[in-house]
Coordinates of C-alpha atoms and ligand atoms in Angstrom, one line a residue:
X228 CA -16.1 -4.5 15.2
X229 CA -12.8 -2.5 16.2
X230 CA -12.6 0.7 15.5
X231 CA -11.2 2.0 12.5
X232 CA -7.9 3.5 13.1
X233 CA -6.7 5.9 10.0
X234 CA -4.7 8.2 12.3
X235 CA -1.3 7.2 10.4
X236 CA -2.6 8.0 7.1
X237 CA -4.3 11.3 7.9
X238 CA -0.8 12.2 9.3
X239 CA 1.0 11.5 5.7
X240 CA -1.4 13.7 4.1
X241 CA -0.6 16.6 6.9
X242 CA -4.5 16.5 8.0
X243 CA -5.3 17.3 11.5
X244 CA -5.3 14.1 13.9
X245 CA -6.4 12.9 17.8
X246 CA -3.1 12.3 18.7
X247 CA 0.1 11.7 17.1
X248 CA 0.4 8.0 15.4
X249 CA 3.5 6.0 16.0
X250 CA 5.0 3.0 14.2
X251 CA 8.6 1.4 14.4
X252 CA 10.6 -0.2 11.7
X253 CA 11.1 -3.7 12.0
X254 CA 8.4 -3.8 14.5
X255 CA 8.0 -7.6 13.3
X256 CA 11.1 -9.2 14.5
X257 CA 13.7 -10.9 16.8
X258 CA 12.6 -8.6 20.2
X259 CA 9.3 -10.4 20.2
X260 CA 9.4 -13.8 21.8
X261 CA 6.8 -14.9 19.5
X262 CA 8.9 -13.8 16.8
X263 CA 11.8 -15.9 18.0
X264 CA 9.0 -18.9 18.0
X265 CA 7.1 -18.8 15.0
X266 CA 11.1 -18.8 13.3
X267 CA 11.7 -21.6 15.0
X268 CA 8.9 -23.3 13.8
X269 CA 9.3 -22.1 10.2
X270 CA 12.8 -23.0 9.7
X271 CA 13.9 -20.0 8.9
X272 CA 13.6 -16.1 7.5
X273 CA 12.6 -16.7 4.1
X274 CA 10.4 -19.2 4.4
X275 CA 8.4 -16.8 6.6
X276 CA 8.5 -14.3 3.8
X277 CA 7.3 -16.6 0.9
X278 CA 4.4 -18.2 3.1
X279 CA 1.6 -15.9 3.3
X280 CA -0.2 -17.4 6.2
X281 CA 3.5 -16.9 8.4
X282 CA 4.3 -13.6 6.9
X283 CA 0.5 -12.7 8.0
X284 CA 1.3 -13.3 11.5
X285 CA 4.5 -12.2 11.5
X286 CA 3.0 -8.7 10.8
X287 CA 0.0 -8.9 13.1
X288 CA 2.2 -10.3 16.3
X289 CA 3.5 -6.6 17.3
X290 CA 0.0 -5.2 17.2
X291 CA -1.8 -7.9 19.4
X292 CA 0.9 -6.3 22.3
X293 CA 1.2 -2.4 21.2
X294 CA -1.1 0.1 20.0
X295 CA 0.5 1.0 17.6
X296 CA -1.0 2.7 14.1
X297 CA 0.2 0.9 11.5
X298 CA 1.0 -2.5 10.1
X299 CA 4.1 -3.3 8.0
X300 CA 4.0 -6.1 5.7
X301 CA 6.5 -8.8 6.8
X302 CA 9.0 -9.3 4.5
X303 CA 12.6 -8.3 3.2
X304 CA 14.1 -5.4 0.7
X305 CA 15.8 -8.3 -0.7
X306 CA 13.1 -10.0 -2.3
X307 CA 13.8 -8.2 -5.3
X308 CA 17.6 -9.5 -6.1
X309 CA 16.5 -12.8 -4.9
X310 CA 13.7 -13.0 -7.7
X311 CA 15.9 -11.4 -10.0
X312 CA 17.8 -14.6 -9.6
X313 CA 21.0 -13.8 -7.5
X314 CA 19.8 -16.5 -4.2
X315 CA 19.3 -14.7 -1.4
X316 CA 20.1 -16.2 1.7
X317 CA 20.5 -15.8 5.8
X318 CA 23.8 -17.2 7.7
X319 CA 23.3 -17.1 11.0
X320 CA 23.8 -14.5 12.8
X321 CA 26.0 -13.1 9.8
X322 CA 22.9 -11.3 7.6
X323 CA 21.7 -11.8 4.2
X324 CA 24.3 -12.7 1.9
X325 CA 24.0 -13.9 -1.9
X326 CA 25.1 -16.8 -3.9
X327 CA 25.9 -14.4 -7.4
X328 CA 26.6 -11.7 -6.6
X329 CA 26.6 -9.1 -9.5
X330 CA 30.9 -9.0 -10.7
X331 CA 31.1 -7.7 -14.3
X332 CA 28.7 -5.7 -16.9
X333 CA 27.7 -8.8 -18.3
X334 CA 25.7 -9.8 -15.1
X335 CA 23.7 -7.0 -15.4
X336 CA 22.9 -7.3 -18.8
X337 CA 22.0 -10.9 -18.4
X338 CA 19.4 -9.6 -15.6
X339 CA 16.0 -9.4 -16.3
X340 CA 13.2 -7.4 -14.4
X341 CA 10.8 -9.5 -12.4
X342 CA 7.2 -9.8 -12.9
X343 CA 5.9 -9.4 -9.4
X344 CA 2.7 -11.3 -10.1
X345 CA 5.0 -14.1 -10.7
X346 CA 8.0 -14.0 -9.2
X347 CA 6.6 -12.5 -6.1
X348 CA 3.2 -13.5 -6.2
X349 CA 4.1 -14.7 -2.3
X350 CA 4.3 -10.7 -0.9
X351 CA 0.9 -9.8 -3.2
X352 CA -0.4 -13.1 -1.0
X353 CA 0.4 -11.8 2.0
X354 CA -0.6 -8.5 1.7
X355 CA -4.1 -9.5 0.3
X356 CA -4.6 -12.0 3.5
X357 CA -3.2 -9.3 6.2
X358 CA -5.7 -6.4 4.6
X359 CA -8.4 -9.3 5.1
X360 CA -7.1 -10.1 8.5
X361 CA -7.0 -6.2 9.9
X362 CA -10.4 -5.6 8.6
X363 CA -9.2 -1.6 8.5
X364 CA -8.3 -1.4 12.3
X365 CA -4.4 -0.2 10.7
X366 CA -3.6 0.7 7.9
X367 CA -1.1 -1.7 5.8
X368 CA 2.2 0.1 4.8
X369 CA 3.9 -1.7 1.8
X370 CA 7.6 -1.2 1.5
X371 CA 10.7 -1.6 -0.9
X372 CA 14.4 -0.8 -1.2
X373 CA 16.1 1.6 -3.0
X374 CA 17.9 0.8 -5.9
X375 CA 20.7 1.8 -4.3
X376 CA 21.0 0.4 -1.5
X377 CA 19.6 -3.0 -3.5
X378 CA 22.7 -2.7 -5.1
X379 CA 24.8 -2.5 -2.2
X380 CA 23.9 -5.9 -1.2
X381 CA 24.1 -7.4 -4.8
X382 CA 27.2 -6.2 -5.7
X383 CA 29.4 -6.5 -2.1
X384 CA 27.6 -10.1 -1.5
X385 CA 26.3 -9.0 1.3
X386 CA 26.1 -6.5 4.0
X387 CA 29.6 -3.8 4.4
X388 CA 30.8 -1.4 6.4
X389 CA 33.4 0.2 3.5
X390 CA 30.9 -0.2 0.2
X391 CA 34.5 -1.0 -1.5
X392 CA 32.7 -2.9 -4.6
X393 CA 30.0 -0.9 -5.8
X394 CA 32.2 3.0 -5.3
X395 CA 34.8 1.1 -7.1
X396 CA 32.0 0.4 -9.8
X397 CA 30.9 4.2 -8.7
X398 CA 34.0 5.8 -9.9
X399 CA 35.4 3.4 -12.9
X400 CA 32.3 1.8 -14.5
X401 CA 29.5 4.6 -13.5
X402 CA 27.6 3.4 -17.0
X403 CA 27.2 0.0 -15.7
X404 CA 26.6 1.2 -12.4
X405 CA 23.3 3.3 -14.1
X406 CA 22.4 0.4 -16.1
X407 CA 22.0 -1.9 -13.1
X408 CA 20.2 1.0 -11.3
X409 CA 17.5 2.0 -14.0
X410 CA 16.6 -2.1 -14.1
X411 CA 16.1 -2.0 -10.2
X412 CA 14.5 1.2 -10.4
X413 CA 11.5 -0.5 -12.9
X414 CA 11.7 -3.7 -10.9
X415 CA 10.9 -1.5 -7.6
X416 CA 8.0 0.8 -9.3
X417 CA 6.2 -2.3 -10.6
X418 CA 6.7 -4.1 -7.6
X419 CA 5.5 -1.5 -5.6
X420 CA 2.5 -1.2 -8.2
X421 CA 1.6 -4.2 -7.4
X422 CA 1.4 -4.0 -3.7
X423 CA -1.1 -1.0 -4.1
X424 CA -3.1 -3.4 -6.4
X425 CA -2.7 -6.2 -3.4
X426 CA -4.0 -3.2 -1.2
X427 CA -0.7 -1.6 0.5
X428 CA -2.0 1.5 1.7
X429 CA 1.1 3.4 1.6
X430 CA 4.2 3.1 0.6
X431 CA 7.9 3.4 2.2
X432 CA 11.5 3.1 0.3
X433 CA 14.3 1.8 2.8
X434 CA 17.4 4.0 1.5
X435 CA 19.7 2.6 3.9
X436 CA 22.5 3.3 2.7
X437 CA 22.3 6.3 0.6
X438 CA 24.2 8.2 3.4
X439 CA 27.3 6.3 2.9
X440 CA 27.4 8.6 -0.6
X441 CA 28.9 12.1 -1.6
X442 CA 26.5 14.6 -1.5
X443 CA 26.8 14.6 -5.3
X444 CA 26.9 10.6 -5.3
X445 CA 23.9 10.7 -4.0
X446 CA 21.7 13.1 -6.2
X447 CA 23.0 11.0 -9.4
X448 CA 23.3 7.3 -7.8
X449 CA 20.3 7.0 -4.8
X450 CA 18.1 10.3 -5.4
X451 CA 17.6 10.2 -9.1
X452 CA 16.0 6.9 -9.2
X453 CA 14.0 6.6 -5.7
X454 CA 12.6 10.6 -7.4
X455 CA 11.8 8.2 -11.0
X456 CA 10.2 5.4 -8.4
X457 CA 7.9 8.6 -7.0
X458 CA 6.7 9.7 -10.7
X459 CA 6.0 6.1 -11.6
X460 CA 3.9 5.1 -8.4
X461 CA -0.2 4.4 -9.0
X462 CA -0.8 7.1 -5.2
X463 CA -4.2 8.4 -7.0
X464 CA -4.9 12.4 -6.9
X465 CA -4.2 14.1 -3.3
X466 CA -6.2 17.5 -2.9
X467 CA -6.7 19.4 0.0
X468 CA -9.3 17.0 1.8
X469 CA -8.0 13.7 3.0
X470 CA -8.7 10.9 1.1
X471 CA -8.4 7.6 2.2
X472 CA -8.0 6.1 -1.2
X473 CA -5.0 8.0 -1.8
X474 CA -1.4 6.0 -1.3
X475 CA 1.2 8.2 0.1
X476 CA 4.7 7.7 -0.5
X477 CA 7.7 8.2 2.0
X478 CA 11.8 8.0 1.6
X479 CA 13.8 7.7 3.9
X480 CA 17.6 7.7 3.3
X481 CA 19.5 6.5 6.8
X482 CA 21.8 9.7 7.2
X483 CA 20.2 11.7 4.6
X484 CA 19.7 14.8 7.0
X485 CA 21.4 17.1 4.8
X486 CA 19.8 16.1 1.5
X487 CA 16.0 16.5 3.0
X488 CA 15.3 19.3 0.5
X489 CA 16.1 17.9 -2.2
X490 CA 14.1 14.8 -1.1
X491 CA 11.3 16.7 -0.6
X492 CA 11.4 17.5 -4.4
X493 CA 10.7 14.6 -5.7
X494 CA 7.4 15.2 -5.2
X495 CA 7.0 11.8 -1.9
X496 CA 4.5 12.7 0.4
X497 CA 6.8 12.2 3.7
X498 CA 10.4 11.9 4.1
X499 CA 11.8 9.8 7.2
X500 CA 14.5 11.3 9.7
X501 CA 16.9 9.5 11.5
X502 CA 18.2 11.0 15.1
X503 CA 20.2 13.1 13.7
X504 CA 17.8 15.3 12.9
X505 CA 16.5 18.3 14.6
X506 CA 12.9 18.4 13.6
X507 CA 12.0 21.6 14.6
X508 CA 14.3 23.0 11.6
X509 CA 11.9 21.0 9.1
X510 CA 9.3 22.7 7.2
X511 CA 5.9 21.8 8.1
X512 CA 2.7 21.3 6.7
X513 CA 4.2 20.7 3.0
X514 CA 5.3 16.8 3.4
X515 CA 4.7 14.5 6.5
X516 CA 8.0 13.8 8.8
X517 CA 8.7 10.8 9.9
X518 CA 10.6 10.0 13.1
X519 CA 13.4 9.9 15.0
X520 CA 14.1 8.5 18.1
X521 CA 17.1 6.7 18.3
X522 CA 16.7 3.4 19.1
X523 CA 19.2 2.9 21.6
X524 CA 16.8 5.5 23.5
X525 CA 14.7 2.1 24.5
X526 CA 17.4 1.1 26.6
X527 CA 16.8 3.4 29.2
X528 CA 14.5 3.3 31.7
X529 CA 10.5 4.8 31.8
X530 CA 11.5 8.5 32.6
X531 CA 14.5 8.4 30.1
X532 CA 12.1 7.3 27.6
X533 CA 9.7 9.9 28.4
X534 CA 11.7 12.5 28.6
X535 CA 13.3 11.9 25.3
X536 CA 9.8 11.1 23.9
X537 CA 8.7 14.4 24.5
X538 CA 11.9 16.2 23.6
X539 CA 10.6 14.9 20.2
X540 CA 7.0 15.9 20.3
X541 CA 8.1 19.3 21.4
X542 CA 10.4 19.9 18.7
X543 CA 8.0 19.1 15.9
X544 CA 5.4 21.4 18.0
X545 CA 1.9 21.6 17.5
X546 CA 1.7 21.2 13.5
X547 CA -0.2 18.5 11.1
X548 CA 2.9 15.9 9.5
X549 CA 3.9 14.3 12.2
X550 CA 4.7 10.2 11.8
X551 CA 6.2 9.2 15.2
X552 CA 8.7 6.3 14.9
X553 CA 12.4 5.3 15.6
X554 CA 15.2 6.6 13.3
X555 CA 16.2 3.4 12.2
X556 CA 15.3 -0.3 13.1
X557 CA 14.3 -1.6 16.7
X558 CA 17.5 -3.6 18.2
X559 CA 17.5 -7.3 18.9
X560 CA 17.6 -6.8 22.2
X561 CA 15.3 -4.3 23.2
X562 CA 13.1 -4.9 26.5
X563 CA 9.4 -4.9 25.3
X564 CA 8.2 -3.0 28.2
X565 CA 10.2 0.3 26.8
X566 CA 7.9 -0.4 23.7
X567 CA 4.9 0.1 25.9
X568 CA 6.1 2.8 27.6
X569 CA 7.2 4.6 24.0
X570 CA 3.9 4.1 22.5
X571 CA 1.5 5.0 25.5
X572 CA 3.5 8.1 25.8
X573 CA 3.4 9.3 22.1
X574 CA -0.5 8.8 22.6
X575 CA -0.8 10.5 25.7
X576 CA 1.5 13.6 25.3
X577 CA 0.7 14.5 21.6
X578 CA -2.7 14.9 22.9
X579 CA -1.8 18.2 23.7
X580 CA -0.6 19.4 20.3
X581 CA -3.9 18.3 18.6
X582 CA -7.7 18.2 18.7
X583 CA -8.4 16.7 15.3
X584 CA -10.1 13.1 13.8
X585 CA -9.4 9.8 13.6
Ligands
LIG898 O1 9.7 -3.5 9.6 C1 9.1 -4.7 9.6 O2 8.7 -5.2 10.7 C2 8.8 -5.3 8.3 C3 9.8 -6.3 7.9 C4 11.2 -5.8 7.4 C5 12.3 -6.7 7.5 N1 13.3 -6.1 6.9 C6 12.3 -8.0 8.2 C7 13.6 -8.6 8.6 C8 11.6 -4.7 6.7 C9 10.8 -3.4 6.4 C10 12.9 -4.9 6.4 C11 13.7 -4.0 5.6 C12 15.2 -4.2 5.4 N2 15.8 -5.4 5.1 C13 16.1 -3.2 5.2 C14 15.8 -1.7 5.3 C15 15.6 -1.2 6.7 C16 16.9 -1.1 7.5 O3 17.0 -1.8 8.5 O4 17.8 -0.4 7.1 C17 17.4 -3.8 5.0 C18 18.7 -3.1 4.9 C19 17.1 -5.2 4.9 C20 18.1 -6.3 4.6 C21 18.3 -7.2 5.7 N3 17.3 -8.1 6.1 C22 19.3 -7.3 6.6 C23 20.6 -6.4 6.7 C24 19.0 -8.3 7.5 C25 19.7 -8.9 8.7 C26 19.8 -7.8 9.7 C27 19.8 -8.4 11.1 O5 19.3 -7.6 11.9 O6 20.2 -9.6 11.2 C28 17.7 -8.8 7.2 C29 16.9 -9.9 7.8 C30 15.6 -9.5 8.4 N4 14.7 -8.7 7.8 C31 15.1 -9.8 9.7 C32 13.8 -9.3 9.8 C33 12.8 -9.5 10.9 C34 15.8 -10.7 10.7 C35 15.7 -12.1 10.3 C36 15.8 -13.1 11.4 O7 16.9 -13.4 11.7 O8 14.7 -13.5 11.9

């Protein structure tokens, strides 16, 4: 039997660890060969999301090569629109696009909130046969979007640059704007509920666009509901021991560097950085930090990526809190071996900040 690995999760709870744990978004994806093959085999993206048996290996391919400490369940923010009936689908090469997009009051009114033992029965599936599958050697992170940034993509069809549609909605209709938020909002926190019944062991909202708002914008139209997502998660009591029963929750709004107080109230358990970020102005020891190398970073060659590595280490110093991971997605194109080289440093130098479990 492997060892149980719970590094990740002691981390989110700000409890002394071995070494400092590292996971990257979209770790599951297009770098990996065998990505690229079991897609080609599939078909296509979301029929890898709605079988559990592909979505299962999808998430298990990047640890069978990397050491890394956590597993995220493969699958897509969009999941959500698409059960809420908008048809969701992938153009080549061109992202996720959708065949009704959200035009007028009246499409929101019409749309109802999804039951996720129904609708998306397909990501409790998944989750259930990848917990079975790991046997506790990671931990399983479940994941959602915000409602804002859902509604970024259901309103403007697809991805954008300019967010046109929805801050033209923003600034003339803000009422209808609310009313499609609050429905995502209780679509999200069910769904999420859900995924800690399925056994997600914690949780992660993708804000990814929330940085494209007005610092006031964003309190009202992100903040507000990802803080009424928080109060509405099932995360169990957290005390001063760690508990492994406990489900912590992180944000993490892509260029939300000057917001991270007020995402630290409401109340998440970690908040994730992008590379904009100096971490060694962050308060530590209160909530976990997650990050931030930019991604691009993986480009460079082995003592580039060292050097940078421990740029990072050093600024968060030798405190408890400390998620290691990119500060946004891995790229397409990045050469495995500076994955290797990323993780196996993490390990190695963090070693000398702690002398904790796990
Ligand atoms: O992190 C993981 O490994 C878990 C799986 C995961 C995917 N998407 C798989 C995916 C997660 C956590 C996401 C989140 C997601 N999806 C976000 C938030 C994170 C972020 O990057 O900001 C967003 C905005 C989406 C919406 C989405 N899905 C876009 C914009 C795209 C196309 C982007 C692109 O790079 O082409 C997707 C498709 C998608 N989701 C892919 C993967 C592996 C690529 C699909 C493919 O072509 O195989």
């Amino acid at each position: 039997m492997q060892r149980q690995n719970d590094r990740y999760l002691r981390a989110l709870q700000c409890q002394p660890v071995d070494c400092t744990p590292i996971w990257m978004m979209r770790q599951a994806g297009r770098y990996l060969p065998e990505y690229r093959q079991l897609r080609t085999e599939a078909g296509d993206f979301m029929t890898m999301c709605k079988n559990p048996d592909l979505a299962c290996e999808a998430t298990l391919q990047p640890l069978r090569r990397f050491d890394l400490d956590a597993a995220i369940i493969f699958s897509d923010i969009l999941t959500i629109p698409d059960a809420m009936g908008l048809g969701l689908y992938f153009e080549q090469g061109e992202g996720p696009k959708f065949k009704k997009p959200i035009k007028s009051l009246s499409d929101i009114n019409q749309l109802s909130i999804p039951d996720p033992q129904t609708a998306l029965a397909y990501v409790m599936d998944a989750i259930r046969l990848t917990r079975k599958e790991l046997q506790g050697r990671v931990p399983l992170i479940g994941f959602a979007g915000s409602p804002w940034t859902l509604a970024t993509y259901m309103i403007e069809g697809g991805s954008s640059k300019t967010f046109t549609k929805i801050k033209k909605m923003l600034y003339s209709e803000p009422s209808s704007l609310h009313l499609l938020l609050d429905k995502l909002a209780e679509s999200v926190a069910l769904y999420l509920n859900a995924q800690i019944e399925a056994g997600a062991q914690s949780i992660m909202i993708f804000d990814s666009w929330g940085g494209a708002l007005s610092h006031r914008s964003y309190l009202e139209f992100s903040l507000q509901y990802m803080h009424k997502i928080v109060s509405l998660l099932k995360r169990g009591t957290r005390g001063q021991e760690y508990s492994k029963n406990y489900i912590p929750v992180t944000l993490f709004t892509k260029g939300g560097g000057l917001w991270l107080d007020n995402i630290i109230q409401t109340g998440c358990d970690a908040i994730g950085v992008d590379w904009t970020v100096d971490l060694s102005l962050l308060p530590k020891d209160k909530v976990a930090i997650q990050g931030n190398l930019d991604p691009t970073v993986l480009y460079g060659d082995r003592a580039t990526i060292q050097h940078n590595t421990d740029l990072i280490l050093k600024e968060f110093g030798p405190h408890n809190g400390h998620i290691f991971n990119l500060g946004h997605g891995i790229n397409q194109d990045t050469p495995i071996e500076s994955v290797e080289i990323l993780v196996d440093t993490v390990h190695k130098l963090s070693k000398r900040d702690h002398n904790g479990e796990s």
